[in-house]
XYZ file of C-alpha atoms in Angstrom:
394
model
C 153.814 150.891 118.178
C 152.325 150.199 114.740
C 154.258 150.882 111.595
C 157.799 150.201 112.835
C 159.510 147.042 113.998
C 162.452 146.423 116.311
C 164.475 145.427 113.276
C 163.714 148.822 111.702
C 164.873 150.516 114.903
C 168.116 148.549 114.991
C 168.806 149.361 111.351
C 168.244 153.056 112.102
C 170.398 153.053 115.239
C 167.390 153.815 117.419
C 166.971 150.687 119.520
C 168.777 152.258 122.467
C 167.006 155.577 121.994
C 163.646 154.016 122.717
C 164.608 152.782 126.149
C 167.018 155.578 127.123
C 167.244 158.616 124.816
C 170.801 159.734 124.115
C 172.428 162.170 121.729
C 172.953 159.397 119.166
C 170.489 160.451 116.475
C 169.345 158.841 113.284
C 167.105 159.646 110.372
C 165.464 157.375 107.842
C 168.285 156.242 105.513
C 169.345 158.878 103.009
C 167.946 158.032 99.599
C 167.283 160.039 96.452
C 163.671 161.067 95.834
C 161.491 158.161 94.881
C 159.804 158.054 91.481
C 156.394 159.723 91.688
C 154.558 156.425 91.314
C 156.318 155.105 94.432
C 155.730 158.154 96.622
C 152.932 158.019 99.189
C 149.976 160.164 98.203
C 148.597 162.937 100.414
C 145.056 164.281 100.241
C 145.024 167.834 101.603
C 141.704 168.519 103.334
C 140.993 172.241 103.407
C 142.537 174.727 100.985
C 143.124 177.662 103.295
C 146.169 179.844 103.874
C 148.372 177.120 105.363
C 147.603 174.549 102.673
C 148.142 176.948 99.782
C 151.116 178.787 101.237
C 153.037 175.977 102.936
C 151.738 172.427 102.549
C 151.214 172.105 98.820
C 154.510 173.904 98.029
C 156.154 171.658 100.653
C 154.919 168.524 98.925
C 156.819 169.599 95.799
C 160.035 169.268 97.852
C 159.370 165.946 99.576
C 161.422 162.828 98.793
C 158.829 160.183 99.598
C 155.450 161.920 99.298
C 153.359 163.723 96.718
C 150.075 165.573 96.394
C 147.448 163.056 95.285
C 144.109 164.791 95.962
C 142.496 167.924 97.347
C 139.318 168.286 99.407
C 137.527 171.619 99.462
C 134.101 173.177 99.765
C 135.024 175.654 97.041
C 134.778 174.001 93.592
C 136.495 176.853 91.759
C 139.432 176.939 94.163
C 139.760 173.154 94.090
C 139.805 173.088 90.278
C 142.417 175.842 90.156
C 144.703 174.172 92.703
C 144.312 170.794 91.013
C 145.197 172.265 87.619
C 148.235 174.047 89.047
C 149.486 170.783 90.490
C 148.744 168.425 87.646
C 145.863 166.607 89.347
C 143.067 165.099 87.330
C 139.419 166.017 87.901
C 138.750 162.775 89.764
C 141.336 163.807 92.394
C 139.069 166.653 93.522
C 136.705 165.936 96.435
C 134.147 167.992 98.273
C 133.163 167.369 101.883
C 130.010 165.428 101.049
C 132.008 163.093 98.835
C 134.915 162.796 101.256
C 134.207 159.151 102.103
C 134.835 158.158 98.473
C 138.534 158.400 99.340
C 138.294 154.797 100.469
C 138.148 153.804 96.811
C 141.078 155.980 95.739
C 144.332 153.967 95.824
C 146.345 157.087 94.990
C 145.718 158.441 98.505
C 147.631 156.882 101.404
C 147.555 159.784 103.883
C 144.938 162.400 104.673
C 146.226 165.716 106.041
C 143.420 167.427 107.984
C 143.877 171.208 107.737
C 140.448 172.379 108.874
C 139.116 174.537 111.723
C 139.778 172.813 115.042
C 136.189 171.745 115.631
C 136.297 169.654 112.430
C 139.478 167.714 113.224
C 137.784 164.815 114.968
C 135.086 164.254 112.355
C 137.409 164.203 109.355
C 140.146 162.242 111.094
C 137.679 159.528 112.049
C 136.145 159.505 108.573
C 139.610 159.198 107.047
C 140.389 156.216 109.268
C 137.111 154.613 108.249
C 138.235 155.118 104.643
C 141.401 153.153 105.456
C 143.819 156.095 105.339
C 146.568 157.249 107.675
C 146.074 160.760 109.134
C 148.274 163.772 109.764
C 146.201 166.321 111.698
C 146.911 169.962 112.424
C 147.254 171.158 115.998
C 145.522 171.383 118.364
C 144.537 167.783 117.774
C 140.955 168.423 118.910
C 138.814 170.857 120.861
C 137.977 168.363 123.615
C 139.721 165.532 125.406
C 136.921 163.161 124.418
C 137.345 163.966 120.719
C 141.109 163.483 120.874
C 140.675 160.128 122.603
C 138.097 159.067 120.008
C 140.489 159.960 117.177
C 143.274 157.869 118.704
C 140.945 154.946 119.380
C 139.600 154.945 115.818
C 143.124 154.963 114.383
C 144.025 151.926 116.465
C 140.805 150.174 115.482
C 141.548 150.819 111.810
C 145.221 149.830 112.129
C 146.285 153.235 110.786
C 148.717 155.853 112.110
C 147.734 159.242 113.533
C 150.340 161.997 113.703
C 149.895 165.446 115.247
C 151.409 168.169 113.053
C 154.094 169.378 115.457
C 156.600 170.601 112.876
C 158.981 171.971 115.545
C 159.798 168.349 116.486
C 161.657 168.239 113.151
C 162.998 171.828 112.995
C 166.800 172.231 113.266
C 166.999 175.051 115.835
C 164.571 173.368 118.208
C 166.260 169.999 117.760
C 169.717 171.445 118.410
C 168.400 173.139 121.563
C 166.942 169.839 122.787
C 170.235 168.031 122.139
C 172.291 170.672 123.918
C 169.993 170.680 126.933
C 170.093 166.864 127.108
C 173.925 166.946 126.943
C 174.116 168.578 130.373
C 176.776 171.078 129.274
C 174.677 173.984 130.563
C 173.747 172.276 133.799
C 170.271 171.486 135.023
C 167.378 173.394 133.403
C 165.664 175.558 136.019
C 163.228 177.832 134.203
C 161.495 177.913 130.806
C 159.870 181.096 129.520
C 157.586 181.055 126.473
C 155.497 183.727 124.801
C 153.460 182.971 121.674
C 151.378 185.984 120.669
C 150.087 187.948 117.702
C 147.449 190.461 116.685
C 144.287 189.007 115.177
C 142.118 190.777 112.625
C 138.415 190.187 111.974
C 139.019 191.294 108.381
C 141.162 188.181 107.844
C 138.964 185.130 107.089
C 141.531 182.819 108.675
C 141.194 184.756 111.936
C 137.400 184.868 111.866
C 137.064 181.152 112.631
C 139.821 181.355 115.242
C 137.775 183.966 117.087
C 134.647 181.791 116.904
C 134.454 179.521 119.955
C 132.417 176.830 118.212
C 134.947 176.484 115.388
C 138.189 177.035 117.279
C 137.373 175.599 120.688
C 139.148 178.540 122.329
C 141.152 181.671 121.700
C 144.869 182.352 121.806
C 145.594 179.340 124.020
C 144.340 176.837 121.435
C 145.978 178.573 118.481
C 149.275 180.023 119.749
C 149.623 178.906 123.352
C 149.800 175.246 122.384
C 153.210 175.966 120.828
C 154.482 177.152 124.192
C 153.016 174.197 126.081
C 154.378 171.628 123.655
C 157.661 173.494 123.306
C 158.260 173.510 127.057
C 157.657 169.778 127.185
C 160.018 168.864 124.339
C 162.723 171.299 125.453
C 162.763 169.847 128.965
C 162.000 166.278 127.890
C 159.585 165.749 130.789
C 155.918 166.164 131.659
C 154.391 168.671 134.113
C 152.845 167.505 137.358
C 150.771 170.603 138.096
C 149.599 173.815 136.476
C 148.173 177.208 137.375
C 146.573 179.659 134.957
C 145.250 183.208 134.737
C 143.403 185.134 132.016
C 142.706 188.727 131.023
C 140.237 189.457 128.226
C 138.663 192.749 127.166
C 135.105 191.727 126.275
C 134.421 195.158 124.764
C 136.876 194.258 121.983
C 134.752 192.748 119.173
C 137.384 190.058 118.641
C 136.829 188.607 122.100
C 133.098 188.297 122.491
C 133.414 184.514 122.538
C 137.052 183.517 123.110
C 139.782 184.385 125.582
C 142.649 186.710 124.742
C 145.593 186.872 127.142
C 146.303 183.715 129.133
C 149.338 183.111 131.317
C 150.233 179.858 133.053
C 152.847 178.174 135.174
C 153.871 174.525 134.884
C 155.878 172.618 137.490
C 157.960 169.570 136.496
C 159.262 166.545 138.446
C 162.876 167.730 138.058
C 162.040 170.953 139.872
C 162.009 173.042 136.701
C 159.267 175.638 136.353
C 157.811 177.098 133.169
C 156.076 180.455 132.788
C 154.056 180.684 129.580
C 151.866 183.313 127.967
C 149.840 183.835 124.829
C 147.668 186.617 123.416
C 145.616 187.440 120.343
C 146.050 191.184 120.953
C 149.790 191.657 121.442
C 152.875 192.322 119.362
C 153.678 189.229 117.359
C 156.354 186.789 118.450
C 157.156 183.140 119.130
C 159.958 183.150 121.708
C 161.257 180.674 124.245
C 164.098 180.777 126.789
C 165.550 177.874 128.759
C 167.504 179.089 131.779
C 169.967 176.481 133.028
C 172.456 176.483 135.890
C 175.383 177.392 133.610
C 173.817 179.120 130.640
C 170.704 180.243 128.823
C 169.343 179.065 125.458
C 166.982 181.279 123.510
C 164.869 180.774 120.421
C 163.728 184.196 119.214
C 161.985 183.505 116.998
C 161.711 179.877 117.957
C 158.597 178.666 116.187
C 158.209 180.508 112.888
C 157.857 178.733 109.558
C 161.336 180.070 108.705
C 163.990 182.397 110.077
C 164.249 180.781 113.515
C 167.295 181.386 115.708
C 169.163 179.670 118.502
C 171.378 181.815 120.739
C 173.432 180.833 123.780
C 174.070 183.263 126.637
C 176.183 183.253 129.807
C 178.344 180.332 128.715
C 181.816 179.982 127.106
C 180.226 178.927 123.792
C 177.780 181.839 123.818
C 176.637 183.332 120.557
C 174.409 182.436 117.657
C 174.304 178.787 116.579
C 174.299 178.843 112.802
C 171.879 176.375 111.263
C 170.241 176.474 107.840
C 166.543 176.981 107.299
C 164.691 173.994 105.918
C 161.182 173.527 104.592
C 159.659 172.389 107.884
C 156.444 171.184 106.287
C 158.228 169.115 103.648
C 160.279 167.412 106.351
C 157.240 166.811 108.553
C 155.257 165.254 105.698
C 158.242 163.194 104.575
C 158.743 161.969 108.130
C 155.167 160.776 108.409
C 155.412 159.065 105.033
C 158.537 157.270 106.313
C 156.664 156.283 109.492
C 153.818 154.864 107.416
C 156.377 152.828 105.466
C 157.845 151.575 108.756
C 161.135 153.388 108.123
C 160.921 156.013 110.909
C 159.461 156.212 114.427
C 156.209 158.057 115.016
C 157.669 160.936 117.020
C 154.500 163.072 117.165
C 151.641 160.567 117.580
C 148.061 161.413 118.450
C 148.928 160.852 122.107
C 151.258 163.878 121.924
C 148.358 166.006 120.770
C 146.078 164.550 123.429
C 148.557 165.462 126.171
C 148.454 169.119 125.111
C 144.657 169.119 124.842
C 144.563 167.827 128.428
C 147.028 170.476 129.584
C 145.067 173.277 127.915
C 141.917 172.024 129.639
C 143.786 172.013 132.956
C 144.978 175.600 132.402
C 141.418 176.734 131.689
C 140.190 174.849 134.756
C 142.724 176.752 136.844
C 141.670 180.043 135.239
C 138.042 179.296 136.131
C 139.123 178.579 139.718
C 141.022 181.833 140.106
C 144.498 180.411 139.516
C 144.119 177.341 141.716
C 146.653 174.534 141.298
C 145.475 171.669 139.070
C 147.302 168.342 139.179
C 148.458 167.056 135.782
C 150.522 163.966 136.629
C 148.587 161.601 134.358
C 151.462 159.197 133.699
C 151.993 160.183 130.066
C 155.414 159.286 128.643
C 156.694 159.978 125.157
C 157.304 156.973 122.956
C 160.273 158.775 121.349
C 162.296 161.823 122.342
C 162.751 164.029 119.235
C 166.291 164.821 120.396
C 167.157 161.130 120.142
C 164.998 160.109 117.198
C 165.417 162.983 114.718
C 168.681 164.293 113.289
C 169.161 168.053 113.437
C 169.334 168.299 109.646
C 167.636 166.081 107.066
C 169.835 163.332 105.701
């Protein structure tokens, strides 16, 4: 893979993890924060709720990255955010002037935080500008767009990372490690539910309820957490899927997109996953992994903070105490380390593409009345997060 050599892997203790993931984990070597002039610069594209509430504050906590530019269609907001973060006027871009980033040496990485339908366009434009790209999930609204994004990154010789922050979150990582250890026996069943209530009075929900902008409803926004979570918890890929949907079209929120979708995934090991998501249900991001000798639960398991890991029906049952971290700071630091060749690309574009394919397969099954759709496409992870990422930052 680009951006990391075998020598880097050996130095990080990861050479064996690539071929056969084990519980021996490593992180990029612990170092104090770099001087600002040596940190890799991020351009944040889109100044919505996530960027203002999580990403820009997260960049203030990173060790190897910094905010270098902002891209927004709102001049007043862009000027305010730039001033609050010590950026000069020439570090402010609008969408028409986006391609000028190619001439800005302060920017190494573009973080695309736009409505789903815009991911492909701005990722490809960023690659053409010679930048690496971190893109929010879902990676794209179509398989073709996701494939085009990956292909353009390879053509440009730049890295593409899907923003799967749970790959770097302590409670999820500890669950992966414990499941891989075999101490609870073979995983048999995974249950996930990722749901919330949407509100047309919230601008950030308006585009999510617009099919053209979002590419879908709850499945694309919340359900993808359950699909990806099942895959990283089990450490394997599904071979078939079935799906069902229930949407009240009289609800003004669901004139264009689906609401409640449930699905079942079957895995080569014999494990089965039952997943669900809704845009009109009590909020929650919960997963359970039922093994032969115990049950692991994350409730919540995918929030920005306050996640839990509990063990049931096993001698070590109880809450596993782990500290909260700034998940976004760690994710952005990790990608900066990958760009430097100091860490493996755990969440590449191919990870995002796999979930886009699986969501399409679920919707195909829904359209066919719950018929089984084969999903054994031969995808294999380059790196298992349980083997490549330490539970806590160094």
